[in-house]
């Protein structure tokens, strides 16, 4: 049963309504069944992948079935998303995620958190996306010109039980997107905003949920990232459930403050629990739909069961003859034909623009998220070399968070290129002294493994110990502090993105205007057929 939305005007919020007069409505001694469904970090995956995994058509079949089951049992459901609908698949990126947002409408989402990737394009695009949907984007801590840019929360009436859903966005967003897209926008600390709103929500609702895009960091160990859901739950009492996103994990706990990072689809999943709040996250890309079944009675909320439901995820198994095949972890979910028919024109339109071949490689160039953010990889070197070549630079530095996928062995299409560089950053360079180059390399060396800021390099040889540069050379020669060197980086880093020193506007800085994907496309064509072993990082950068 889909919840009826009770609209809250911002003018009412400004009054700071208190007291319990708006509560009530639920019947004493009656047990209410409430199911919360959730996803996060969709990143443009409206269509299934080449193995038939995930996709919004199968997701609709799954969600419709759950809703029908809950309704038949007299229960109520809400469908929430933890943000980052944008960016990741070229068919979506080229269409401003129109199939994704309009597909969410058809799936019946009730609310979503605003993710940092919602700001990957100018605010005008985000405003267009808001017009495409009939559910709210929520973010209590995002301000522009001193006023909230989004609705801070929404209250739902589930048969008399009032459920408040507050949205919160990582305060790292300002450094994760192009500064031009967030001029005048302020990302305040989520915990501070949540604490300020909590008394108001407690006065207006029986249950308080946060839909967040902040990340789940085990036992609050967030490193260089802004504090996430665990830290907020510990700091702010009053949440019943936190539906998260951003760190792109299945949040399944083995024990208190011990997450199962080797979670296998179909296994039981126990959500995190901090300061009275359940914390959940459904990995990424619509791979799972999270399902939390609650019971509410006389003011008490009890979690009956929690599941991560795989959406046609598959494993590789060996046949008797030694060959392998992909088989589903759990029962296969049929695609909803109406949703499939709605999405197919978008997929066809995107495919037509992206299918052109730009080159080939004799092996995979590795840009997998799990590796490129922790260690030097072949695609890290390859992209940095492409930047060096185009800018005629001595060396290049690339933030690994800007590398979003690998380049495959064999035929490489324009689509493959855009999967690597989907953001539309431009190539920039700066001519500066060897001393300034050393200072920049020192800043890059401090970026923690696992973060999007983690640096990939070309043209330099580094020995890094505990985040400090102990030895550095450029082109095999010791760096001369008085000599001039040219460094190539992307416009995101040049503007101070990911916490790098801001270089835009400084003497010697040039923004070439060349879009990174087009630059990479040209380099692939020039290098083809690519000999992938030539771009293995070797021991150029050693970290201890």
Short mmCIF file of C-alpha atoms in Angstrom, two decimals:
data_model
loop_
_atom_site.label_atom_id
_atom_site.label_comp_id
_atom_site.label_asym_id
_atom_site.label_seq_id
_atom_site.Cartn_x
_atom_site.Cartn_y
_atom_site.Cartn_z
CA UNK A 1 0.00 0.00 0.00
CA UNK A 2 1.67 3.20 -1.12
CA UNK A 3 1.66 5.92 1.52
CA UNK A 4 -0.41 9.04 1.22
CA UNK A 5 1.90 12.06 1.32
CA UNK A 6 1.23 14.85 3.75
CA UNK A 7 2.82 17.93 2.21
CA UNK A 8 4.88 20.16 4.46
CA UNK A 9 5.42 23.73 3.41
CA UNK A 10 8.72 25.40 4.19
CA UNK A 11 6.79 28.23 5.81
CA UNK A 12 5.44 25.77 8.37
CA UNK A 13 8.92 24.43 9.00
CA UNK A 14 10.16 27.90 9.78
CA UNK A 15 7.64 28.14 12.62
CA UNK A 16 9.40 25.38 14.55
CA UNK A 17 6.17 23.56 15.37
CA UNK A 18 6.32 21.76 18.73
CA UNK A 19 4.03 19.75 20.96
CA UNK A 20 2.21 16.52 20.21
CA UNK A 21 -1.06 17.85 18.88
CA UNK A 22 -0.24 16.63 15.36
CA UNK A 23 0.41 13.08 16.58
CA UNK A 24 -2.14 10.42 17.28
CA UNK A 25 -4.31 8.86 14.63
CA UNK A 26 -3.00 5.36 15.16
CA UNK A 27 -5.13 3.03 17.26
CA UNK A 28 -3.92 1.85 20.67
CA UNK A 29 -3.22 -1.88 20.94
CA UNK A 30 -3.27 -2.22 17.16
CA UNK A 31 -0.24 -3.72 15.42
CA UNK A 32 0.84 -1.94 12.22
CA UNK A 33 3.06 -3.67 9.66
CA UNK A 34 5.38 -1.20 7.91
CA UNK A 35 7.85 -2.22 5.20
CA UNK A 36 10.64 0.11 4.11
CA UNK A 37 12.17 -0.66 0.70
CA UNK A 38 15.37 1.07 -0.32
CA UNK A 39 18.06 1.48 -2.98
CA UNK A 40 21.01 3.85 -3.43
CA UNK A 41 23.78 4.88 -5.83
CA UNK A 42 21.86 3.97 -8.97
CA UNK A 43 24.43 5.78 -11.15
CA UNK A 44 22.57 5.57 -14.45
CA UNK A 45 21.97 1.81 -14.45
CA UNK A 46 18.44 1.95 -15.82
CA UNK A 47 19.20 -0.94 -18.19
CA UNK A 48 20.47 -4.42 -17.29
CA UNK A 49 24.13 -5.17 -17.91
CA UNK A 50 25.56 -7.64 -20.42
CA UNK A 51 25.01 -10.54 -18.02
CA UNK A 52 21.36 -9.63 -17.48
CA UNK A 53 21.97 -8.31 -13.97
CA UNK A 54 19.93 -5.55 -12.26
CA UNK A 55 18.05 -2.95 -14.38
CA UNK A 56 14.87 -1.04 -13.54
CA UNK A 57 12.53 -3.42 -15.40
CA UNK A 58 13.40 -6.36 -13.14
CA UNK A 59 13.45 -4.03 -10.13
CA UNK A 60 9.86 -3.05 -10.87
CA UNK A 61 8.72 -6.66 -10.92
CA UNK A 62 10.38 -7.25 -7.55
CA UNK A 63 9.03 -4.08 -5.93
CA UNK A 64 5.51 -4.50 -7.29
CA UNK A 65 5.44 -8.04 -5.89
CA UNK A 66 6.55 -6.93 -2.44
CA UNK A 67 4.06 -4.09 -2.36
CA UNK A 68 1.20 -6.42 -3.33
CA UNK A 69 2.23 -8.88 -0.62
CA UNK A 70 2.44 -6.14 2.05
CA UNK A 71 -0.91 -4.67 1.03
CA UNK A 72 -2.60 -8.08 1.06
CA UNK A 73 -1.45 -8.49 4.67
CA UNK A 74 -2.88 -5.10 5.63
CA UNK A 75 0.50 -3.40 5.83
CA UNK A 76 2.03 -0.22 4.46
CA UNK A 77 5.22 0.43 2.50
CA UNK A 78 7.58 3.25 1.60
CA UNK A 79 10.19 3.16 -1.17
CA UNK A 80 13.24 5.35 -0.48
CA UNK A 81 16.53 6.04 -2.26
CA UNK A 82 19.88 7.10 -0.82
CA UNK A 83 20.90 9.37 -3.70
CA UNK A 84 23.35 9.47 -6.63
CA UNK A 85 20.92 8.70 -9.42
CA UNK A 86 23.28 10.51 -11.81
CA UNK A 87 26.53 9.58 -13.55
CA UNK A 88 28.00 6.26 -14.49
CA UNK A 89 26.55 4.93 -17.75
CA UNK A 90 26.89 6.92 -20.98
CA UNK A 91 23.38 6.07 -22.26
CA UNK A 92 22.07 7.79 -19.13
CA UNK A 93 24.68 10.56 -18.89
CA UNK A 94 24.05 11.77 -22.45
CA UNK A 95 20.34 12.12 -21.65
CA UNK A 96 20.72 13.88 -18.27
CA UNK A 97 19.46 10.69 -16.55
CA UNK A 98 15.97 11.21 -17.97
CA UNK A 99 15.23 7.46 -18.21
CA UNK A 100 16.41 7.00 -14.64
CA UNK A 101 14.38 9.74 -12.98
CA UNK A 102 11.26 9.04 -15.03
CA UNK A 103 11.78 5.34 -14.36
CA UNK A 104 11.86 6.06 -10.62
CA UNK A 105 8.45 7.67 -11.03
CA UNK A 106 7.14 4.49 -12.57
CA UNK A 107 8.67 2.46 -9.76
CA UNK A 108 6.75 4.61 -7.29
CA UNK A 109 9.54 6.09 -5.15
CA UNK A 110 8.25 8.09 -2.20
CA UNK A 111 11.40 10.17 -1.52
CA UNK A 112 15.13 10.30 -2.19
CA UNK A 113 18.18 11.82 -0.58
CA UNK A 114 20.19 14.26 -2.70
CA UNK A 115 23.56 12.72 -3.59
CA UNK A 116 26.77 14.53 -4.44
CA UNK A 117 26.51 13.31 -8.06
CA UNK A 118 23.22 15.16 -8.39
CA UNK A 119 25.52 18.21 -8.72
CA UNK A 120 27.69 16.80 -11.53
CA UNK A 121 25.92 19.08 -13.99
CA UNK A 122 24.76 22.69 -13.55
CA UNK A 123 21.88 23.40 -11.18
CA UNK A 124 19.59 23.98 -14.16
CA UNK A 125 19.89 20.26 -15.01
CA UNK A 126 19.12 19.27 -11.43
CA UNK A 127 16.07 21.53 -11.44
CA UNK A 128 14.92 19.88 -14.69
CA UNK A 129 15.32 16.48 -13.05
CA UNK A 130 13.20 17.63 -10.12
CA UNK A 131 10.43 18.54 -12.57
CA UNK A 132 10.56 15.02 -14.01
CA UNK A 133 9.65 13.36 -10.71
CA UNK A 134 6.57 13.51 -8.50
CA UNK A 135 8.36 12.63 -5.26
CA UNK A 136 10.65 14.93 -3.26
CA UNK A 137 14.42 15.24 -3.28
CA UNK A 138 15.31 15.76 0.38
CA UNK A 139 18.35 17.49 1.88
CA UNK A 140 18.10 19.36 5.18
CA UNK A 141 21.72 20.51 5.17
CA UNK A 142 22.07 22.02 1.67
CA UNK A 143 21.65 25.80 1.54
CA UNK A 144 21.87 28.46 -1.12
CA UNK A 145 21.95 32.13 -0.23
CA UNK A 146 21.08 31.26 3.35
CA UNK A 147 17.96 29.18 2.54
CA UNK A 148 17.51 25.47 2.16
CA UNK A 149 17.80 24.46 -1.48
CA UNK A 150 15.63 21.35 -1.01
CA UNK A 151 12.80 20.25 1.22
CA UNK A 152 14.38 19.07 4.49
CA UNK A 153 11.89 16.32 5.23
CA UNK A 154 8.59 14.75 4.28
CA UNK A 155 5.93 13.27 6.55
CA UNK A 156 3.94 10.23 5.44
CA UNK A 157 0.69 9.00 6.99
CA UNK A 158 0.61 5.20 7.12
CA UNK A 159 -2.88 4.41 8.36
CA UNK A 160 -2.52 6.90 11.17
CA UNK A 161 1.16 6.23 11.94
CA UNK A 162 3.18 9.33 11.03
CA UNK A 163 6.57 8.64 9.47
CA UNK A 164 9.04 11.49 8.97
CA UNK A 165 11.80 11.05 6.37
CA UNK A 166 14.65 13.57 6.64
CA UNK A 167 17.17 13.94 3.81
CA UNK A 168 20.88 14.59 4.40
CA UNK A 169 23.79 15.00 1.96
CA UNK A 170 27.50 14.54 2.63
CA UNK A 171 29.20 17.81 3.47
CA UNK A 172 32.10 16.63 1.29
CA UNK A 173 29.99 17.45 -1.77
CA UNK A 174 31.64 20.83 -2.33
CA UNK A 175 34.97 19.12 -3.05
CA UNK A 176 33.55 16.16 -4.97
CA UNK A 177 31.96 18.18 -7.80
CA UNK A 178 32.96 21.02 -10.07
CA UNK A 179 32.96 24.22 -8.02
CA UNK A 180 31.20 26.06 -10.85
CA UNK A 181 28.15 23.84 -10.30
CA UNK A 182 27.80 24.71 -6.61
CA UNK A 183 28.58 28.42 -6.52
CA UNK A 184 26.71 29.93 -3.61
CA UNK A 185 25.69 26.48 -2.34
CA UNK A 186 26.60 25.55 1.23
CA UNK A 187 26.81 21.99 2.54
CA UNK A 188 26.44 22.18 6.29
CA UNK A 189 27.31 19.40 8.72
CA UNK A 190 24.50 16.83 8.56
CA UNK A 191 24.61 15.93 12.25
CA UNK A 192 24.19 19.58 13.25
CA UNK A 193 21.15 20.01 11.00
CA UNK A 194 19.69 16.68 12.11
CA UNK A 195 20.03 17.58 15.78
CA UNK A 196 18.34 20.94 15.19
CA UNK A 197 15.39 19.34 13.38
CA UNK A 198 14.97 16.30 15.61
CA UNK A 199 12.70 17.94 18.24
CA UNK A 200 10.42 19.17 15.46
CA UNK A 201 10.23 15.73 13.86
CA UNK A 202 9.58 14.03 17.19
CA UNK A 203 6.71 16.44 17.75
CA UNK A 204 5.19 15.67 14.35
CA UNK A 205 5.91 11.99 13.73
CA UNK A 206 5.84 8.61 15.44
CA UNK A 207 8.77 7.24 13.44
CA UNK A 208 11.85 9.17 12.23
CA UNK A 209 13.87 7.93 9.27
CA UNK A 210 16.90 9.54 7.63
CA UNK A 211 17.47 9.07 3.90
CA UNK A 212 21.13 9.96 3.61
CA UNK A 213 23.97 10.17 1.15
CA UNK A 214 26.86 10.19 3.62
CA UNK A 215 28.46 6.73 3.64
CA UNK A 216 28.70 3.82 6.05
CA UNK A 217 32.12 3.68 7.69
CA UNK A 218 32.58 0.73 10.01
CA UNK A 219 32.77 1.83 13.65
CA UNK A 220 32.91 5.44 12.45
CA UNK A 221 36.36 5.10 10.84
CA UNK A 222 35.74 7.57 8.00
CA UNK A 223 39.36 8.53 7.22
CA UNK A 224 39.60 11.53 4.88
CA UNK A 225 35.88 11.33 4.10
CA UNK A 226 33.30 13.44 5.89
CA UNK A 227 31.57 11.72 8.80
CA UNK A 228 28.90 9.23 7.73
CA UNK A 229 25.82 7.45 9.05
CA UNK A 230 27.50 5.68 11.99
CA UNK A 231 28.98 8.88 13.34
CA UNK A 232 25.73 10.78 12.92
CA UNK A 233 23.67 8.08 14.64
CA UNK A 234 26.05 8.18 17.59
CA UNK A 235 25.88 11.98 17.75
CA UNK A 236 22.12 12.46 17.24
CA UNK A 237 19.64 10.44 19.28
CA UNK A 238 16.18 9.87 17.84
CA UNK A 239 16.51 8.12 14.49
CA UNK A 240 14.70 4.83 14.13
CA UNK A 241 16.22 3.98 10.74
CA UNK A 242 18.93 5.42 8.51
CA UNK A 243 18.68 4.50 4.81
CA UNK A 244 22.10 5.30 3.42
CA UNK A 245 24.24 5.60 0.32
CA UNK A 246 27.53 7.07 -0.95
CA UNK A 247 30.06 4.48 0.25
CA UNK A 248 28.39 1.84 -1.97
CA UNK A 249 28.52 -1.09 0.45
CA UNK A 250 26.10 -3.82 1.33
CA UNK A 251 25.77 -3.00 5.03
CA UNK A 252 25.63 -6.50 6.52
CA UNK A 253 27.21 -6.89 9.92
CA UNK A 254 29.06 -9.94 11.26
CA UNK A 255 29.17 -8.56 14.79
CA UNK A 256 28.96 -5.22 16.55
CA UNK A 257 31.01 -2.73 14.52
CA UNK A 258 32.28 -5.52 12.22
CA UNK A 259 30.92 -5.34 8.66
CA UNK A 260 30.96 -8.34 6.32
CA UNK A 261 32.83 -6.88 3.36
CA UNK A 262 32.81 -10.30 1.67
CA UNK A 263 29.02 -10.45 1.61
CA UNK A 264 27.63 -12.90 -0.98
CA UNK A 265 24.22 -12.24 -2.60
CA UNK A 266 21.47 -14.30 -1.05
CA UNK A 267 23.14 -14.66 2.35
CA UNK A 268 21.35 -13.36 5.47
CA UNK A 269 22.07 -9.70 6.16
CA UNK A 270 22.02 -8.06 9.59
CA UNK A 271 21.91 -4.25 9.44
CA UNK A 272 24.09 -2.04 11.61
CA UNK A 273 22.69 -0.71 14.88
CA UNK A 274 23.98 2.48 16.49
CA UNK A 275 22.43 4.46 19.35
CA UNK A 276 18.99 2.97 18.74
CA UNK A 277 19.06 3.47 14.96
CA UNK A 278 19.11 0.70 12.39
CA UNK A 279 21.49 1.57 9.50
CA UNK A 280 21.05 0.01 6.05
CA UNK A 281 22.57 0.40 2.60
CA UNK A 282 21.92 -1.63 -0.56
CA UNK A 283 25.35 -1.56 -2.24
CA UNK A 284 24.94 0.18 -5.65
CA UNK A 285 23.45 0.27 -9.18
CA UNK A 286 20.15 -1.37 -8.20
CA UNK A 287 21.97 -4.64 -7.56
CA UNK A 288 19.75 -5.11 -4.53
CA UNK A 289 16.50 -3.86 -3.11
CA UNK A 290 16.72 -3.61 0.67
CA UNK A 291 13.64 -4.72 2.59
CA UNK A 292 13.07 -3.88 6.26
CA UNK A 293 9.85 -5.26 7.77
CA UNK A 294 8.79 -3.49 10.96
CA UNK A 295 6.01 -3.83 13.47
CA UNK A 296 4.66 -0.70 15.18
CA UNK A 297 2.46 -1.00 18.27
CA UNK A 298 1.63 1.51 21.01
CA UNK A 299 4.56 3.76 20.16
CA UNK A 300 7.14 0.98 19.88
CA UNK A 301 8.89 0.07 16.62
CA UNK A 302 10.35 -3.42 16.23
CA UNK A 303 12.36 -4.79 13.31
CA UNK A 304 10.95 -8.19 12.37
CA UNK A 305 13.19 -9.03 9.43
CA UNK A 306 15.77 -7.41 7.14
CA UNK A 307 16.84 -8.64 3.71
CA UNK A 308 18.99 -7.56 0.79
CA UNK A 309 17.17 -8.93 -2.24
CA UNK A 310 19.45 -9.46 -5.28
CA UNK A 311 18.15 -8.26 -8.64
CA UNK A 312 19.31 -11.04 -10.97
CA UNK A 313 22.90 -11.00 -9.70
CA UNK A 314 24.90 -13.90 -11.11
CA UNK A 315 27.90 -16.00 -10.19
CA UNK A 316 30.33 -17.87 -12.42
CA UNK A 317 30.20 -21.65 -12.00
CA UNK A 318 32.16 -24.42 -13.68
CA UNK A 319 30.41 -27.01 -15.83
CA UNK A 320 31.40 -30.68 -15.78
CA UNK A 321 33.41 -30.20 -18.99
CA UNK A 322 35.50 -27.43 -17.40
CA UNK A 323 33.77 -24.54 -19.14
CA UNK A 324 32.04 -21.84 -17.11
CA UNK A 325 28.64 -20.20 -17.11
CA UNK A 326 26.81 -17.41 -15.29
CA UNK A 327 23.94 -18.52 -13.06
CA UNK A 328 21.74 -16.45 -10.73
CA UNK A 329 22.45 -16.49 -7.00
CA UNK A 330 18.69 -16.54 -6.36
CA UNK A 331 15.54 -17.11 -8.41
CA UNK A 332 15.57 -15.03 -11.59
CA UNK A 333 13.22 -12.05 -11.70
CA UNK A 334 11.32 -11.39 -14.93
CA UNK A 335 11.48 -7.90 -16.40
CA UNK A 336 8.29 -5.88 -16.24
CA UNK A 337 7.20 -5.51 -19.90
CA UNK A 338 5.70 -2.03 -19.49
CA UNK A 339 8.87 -0.70 -17.84
CA UNK A 340 10.98 -2.44 -20.47
CA UNK A 341 8.94 -0.79 -23.23
CA UNK A 342 9.34 2.61 -21.60
CA UNK A 343 13.11 2.31 -21.20
CA UNK A 344 14.04 0.72 -24.53
CA UNK A 345 13.82 3.89 -26.68
CA UNK A 346 16.27 5.58 -24.29
CA UNK A 347 18.61 2.60 -24.48
CA UNK A 348 18.42 2.48 -28.28
CA UNK A 349 19.05 6.21 -28.58
CA UNK A 350 22.10 5.99 -26.35
CA UNK A 351 23.47 2.89 -28.05
CA UNK A 352 23.28 4.49 -31.48
CA UNK A 353 25.46 7.38 -30.35
CA UNK A 354 27.94 5.23 -28.48
CA UNK A 355 28.57 2.15 -30.57
CA UNK A 356 31.30 3.63 -32.80
CA UNK A 357 34.67 1.90 -32.38
CA UNK A 358 37.59 4.15 -31.37
CA UNK A 359 40.38 1.60 -30.94
CA UNK A 360 41.42 -1.73 -29.45
CA UNK A 361 43.62 -3.23 -26.75
CA UNK A 362 45.32 -6.58 -26.31
CA UNK A 363 44.39 -6.61 -22.62
CA UNK A 364 42.21 -4.95 -20.00
CA UNK A 365 43.35 -1.57 -18.71
CA UNK A 366 42.38 -1.75 -15.06
CA UNK A 367 40.23 1.03 -13.63
CA UNK A 368 38.11 -1.08 -11.27
CA UNK A 369 36.95 1.02 -8.34
CA UNK A 370 38.14 -1.53 -5.78
CA UNK A 371 41.72 -1.30 -7.09
CA UNK A 372 42.21 2.10 -8.71
CA UNK A 373 41.41 3.85 -5.43
CA UNK A 374 43.99 1.83 -3.49
CA UNK A 375 47.00 1.21 -5.73
CA UNK A 376 48.60 2.24 -9.04
CA UNK A 377 46.86 0.59 -12.00
CA UNK A 378 47.34 0.35 -15.75
CA UNK A 379 44.40 2.61 -16.55
CA UNK A 380 45.65 5.14 -14.01
CA UNK A 381 48.93 5.27 -15.90
CA UNK A 382 47.21 5.23 -19.30
CA UNK A 383 44.88 8.16 -18.56
CA UNK A 384 47.71 10.17 -17.02
CA UNK A 385 49.87 9.47 -20.09
CA UNK A 386 47.03 10.68 -22.32
CA UNK A 387 46.93 13.93 -20.36
CA UNK A 388 50.71 14.35 -20.54
CA UNK A 389 50.69 13.80 -24.30
CA UNK A 390 47.91 16.27 -25.00
CA UNK A 391 49.27 18.97 -22.67
CA UNK A 392 52.94 18.33 -23.59
CA UNK A 393 53.50 18.00 -19.86
CA UNK A 394 56.37 16.54 -17.85
CA UNK A 395 54.05 14.62 -15.55
CA UNK A 396 50.39 14.15 -14.71
CA UNK A 397 48.30 13.47 -11.62
CA UNK A 398 44.80 11.95 -11.80
CA UNK A 399 42.34 11.58 -8.92
CA UNK A 400 41.19 7.96 -8.97
CA UNK A 401 37.59 8.99 -8.26
CA UNK A 402 37.57 10.54 -11.73
CA UNK A 403 38.25 7.12 -13.28
CA UNK A 404 34.92 5.32 -13.24
CA UNK A 405 35.51 2.07 -15.12
CA UNK A 406 38.10 -0.10 -16.88
CA UNK A 407 38.85 -0.24 -20.60
CA UNK A 408 38.19 -3.75 -21.92
CA UNK A 409 40.43 -6.05 -23.89
CA UNK A 410 39.53 -6.13 -27.58
CA UNK A 411 37.30 -3.57 -29.27
CA UNK A 412 36.96 -0.22 -27.47
CA UNK A 413 33.89 1.90 -28.22
CA UNK A 414 33.09 5.51 -27.49
CA UNK A 415 30.76 4.17 -24.81
CA UNK A 416 33.72 2.52 -23.07
CA UNK A 417 35.56 5.85 -23.09
CA UNK A 418 32.62 7.70 -21.55
CA UNK A 419 32.30 5.04 -18.85
CA UNK A 420 35.86 5.88 -17.81
CA UNK A 421 35.43 9.68 -17.96
CA UNK A 422 31.70 10.52 -17.58
CA UNK A 423 32.02 13.92 -15.89
CA UNK A 424 32.97 16.19 -18.78
CA UNK A 425 36.01 17.66 -17.00
CA UNK A 426 38.55 19.49 -19.11
CA UNK A 427 42.30 19.05 -19.41
CA UNK A 428 44.33 21.72 -17.61
CA UNK A 429 48.01 22.25 -16.96
CA UNK A 430 50.26 24.52 -14.97
CA UNK A 431 53.87 25.56 -15.49
CA UNK A 432 55.50 25.97 -12.09
CA UNK A 433 58.80 25.55 -10.27
CA UNK A 434 60.27 22.30 -9.08
CA UNK A 435 59.60 23.44 -5.52
CA UNK A 436 55.89 23.92 -6.28
CA UNK A 437 55.83 20.57 -8.07
CA UNK A 438 57.24 18.89 -4.96
CA UNK A 439 54.63 20.62 -2.81
CA UNK A 440 51.84 19.36 -5.08
CA UNK A 441 53.20 15.83 -5.09
CA UNK A 442 53.38 15.98 -1.30
CA UNK A 443 49.69 16.93 -1.19
CA UNK A 444 48.83 14.06 -3.56
CA UNK A 445 50.80 11.58 -1.46
CA UNK A 446 48.68 12.36 1.61
CA UNK A 447 45.46 11.22 -0.07
CA UNK A 448 44.31 8.04 1.62
CA UNK A 449 43.95 4.70 -0.13
CA UNK A 450 40.28 3.92 -0.67
CA UNK A 451 39.25 7.53 -1.26
CA UNK A 452 38.43 9.08 -4.62
CA UNK A 453 41.25 11.56 -4.00
CA UNK A 454 43.84 8.74 -4.13
CA UNK A 455 46.29 9.73 -6.86
CA UNK A 456 47.38 7.97 -10.04
CA UNK A 457 50.52 9.27 -11.77
CA UNK A 458 52.55 9.28 -14.97
CA UNK A 459 55.98 10.76 -15.56
CA UNK A 460 57.05 10.66 -11.91
CA UNK A 461 58.87 8.21 -9.67
CA UNK A 462 57.89 8.38 -6.01
CA UNK A 463 58.72 6.70 -2.75
CA UNK A 464 56.01 7.44 -0.19
CA UNK A 465 56.13 6.44 3.48
CA UNK A 466 53.20 7.06 5.81
CA UNK A 467 51.78 9.62 3.42
CA UNK A 468 55.03 11.59 3.04
CA UNK A 469 57.21 11.84 -0.07
CA UNK A 470 60.68 10.52 0.75
CA UNK A 471 62.02 10.46 -2.79
CA UNK A 472 60.74 12.07 -6.00
CA UNK A 473 61.91 12.41 -9.58
CA UNK A 474 60.36 13.51 -12.87
CA UNK A 475 61.30 11.74 -16.09
CA UNK A 476 63.92 9.76 -14.21
CA UNK A 477 65.78 12.86 -13.03
CA UNK A 478 65.87 14.40 -9.56
CA UNK A 479 63.55 17.39 -9.30
CA UNK A 480 65.36 20.69 -9.58
CA UNK A 481 63.59 23.21 -7.30
CA UNK A 482 64.52 26.08 -9.65
CA UNK A 483 63.55 24.46 -12.94
CA UNK A 484 60.10 24.92 -14.54
CA UNK A 485 57.93 21.81 -14.95
CA UNK A 486 54.55 21.33 -16.57
CA UNK A 487 51.95 19.25 -14.74
CA UNK A 488 48.70 18.04 -16.33
CA UNK A 489 45.57 17.58 -14.19
CA UNK A 490 41.83 17.76 -14.77
CA UNK A 491 39.74 20.88 -14.18
CA UNK A 492 38.05 19.29 -11.17
CA UNK A 493 41.35 18.92 -9.32
CA UNK A 494 42.55 22.31 -10.52
CA UNK A 495 39.53 23.93 -8.87
CA UNK A 496 40.40 22.29 -5.54
CA UNK A 497 38.25 19.20 -5.99
CA UNK A 498 38.88 16.21 -3.68
CA UNK A 499 40.83 18.52 -1.39
CA UNK A 500 43.72 19.14 -3.79
CA UNK A 501 45.46 22.55 -3.77
CA UNK A 502 43.55 25.00 -5.92
CA UNK A 503 45.55 25.94 -9.02
CA UNK A 504 42.95 27.58 -11.25
CA UNK A 505 43.79 31.25 -11.76
CA UNK A 506 47.38 30.99 -10.57
CA UNK A 507 50.29 32.18 -12.77
CA UNK A 508 51.15 29.53 -15.36
CA UNK A 509 47.73 27.85 -15.21
CA UNK A 510 45.90 27.03 -18.46
CA UNK A 511 42.56 25.34 -19.00
CA UNK A 512 42.88 23.88 -22.48
CA UNK A 513 39.13 23.40 -22.91
CA UNK A 514 39.69 19.86 -24.19
CA UNK A 515 37.09 17.54 -22.67
CA UNK A 516 38.79 14.61 -20.95
CA UNK A 517 36.73 11.94 -22.72
CA UNK A 518 37.53 13.37 -26.15
CA UNK A 519 41.21 13.59 -25.20
CA UNK A 520 41.17 9.96 -24.07
CA UNK A 521 39.35 8.87 -27.22
CA UNK A 522 42.05 10.45 -29.40
CA UNK A 523 44.85 8.86 -27.37
CA UNK A 524 43.24 5.42 -27.63
CA UNK A 525 42.98 5.81 -31.40
CA UNK A 526 46.61 6.91 -31.65
CA UNK A 527 47.88 4.03 -29.49
CA UNK A 528 45.76 1.29 -31.04
CA UNK A 529 46.25 -1.54 -31.02
CA UNK A 530 47.19 -0.80 -27.41
CA UNK A 531 49.84 -2.99 -25.81
CA UNK A 532 48.45 -3.04 -22.31
CA UNK A 533 51.65 -4.26 -20.63
CA UNK A 534 53.35 -1.00 -21.59
CA UNK A 535 51.13 0.80 -19.09
CA UNK A 536 51.62 -1.41 -16.07
CA UNK A 537 52.68 0.84 -13.18
CA UNK A 538 55.57 -1.35 -12.05
CA UNK A 539 57.53 0.22 -9.21
CA UNK A 540 57.26 3.85 -10.32
CA UNK A 541 55.25 4.68 -7.21
CA UNK A 542 55.94 2.72 -4.04
CA UNK A 543 53.92 3.32 -0.88
CA UNK A 544 54.80 1.99 2.54
#
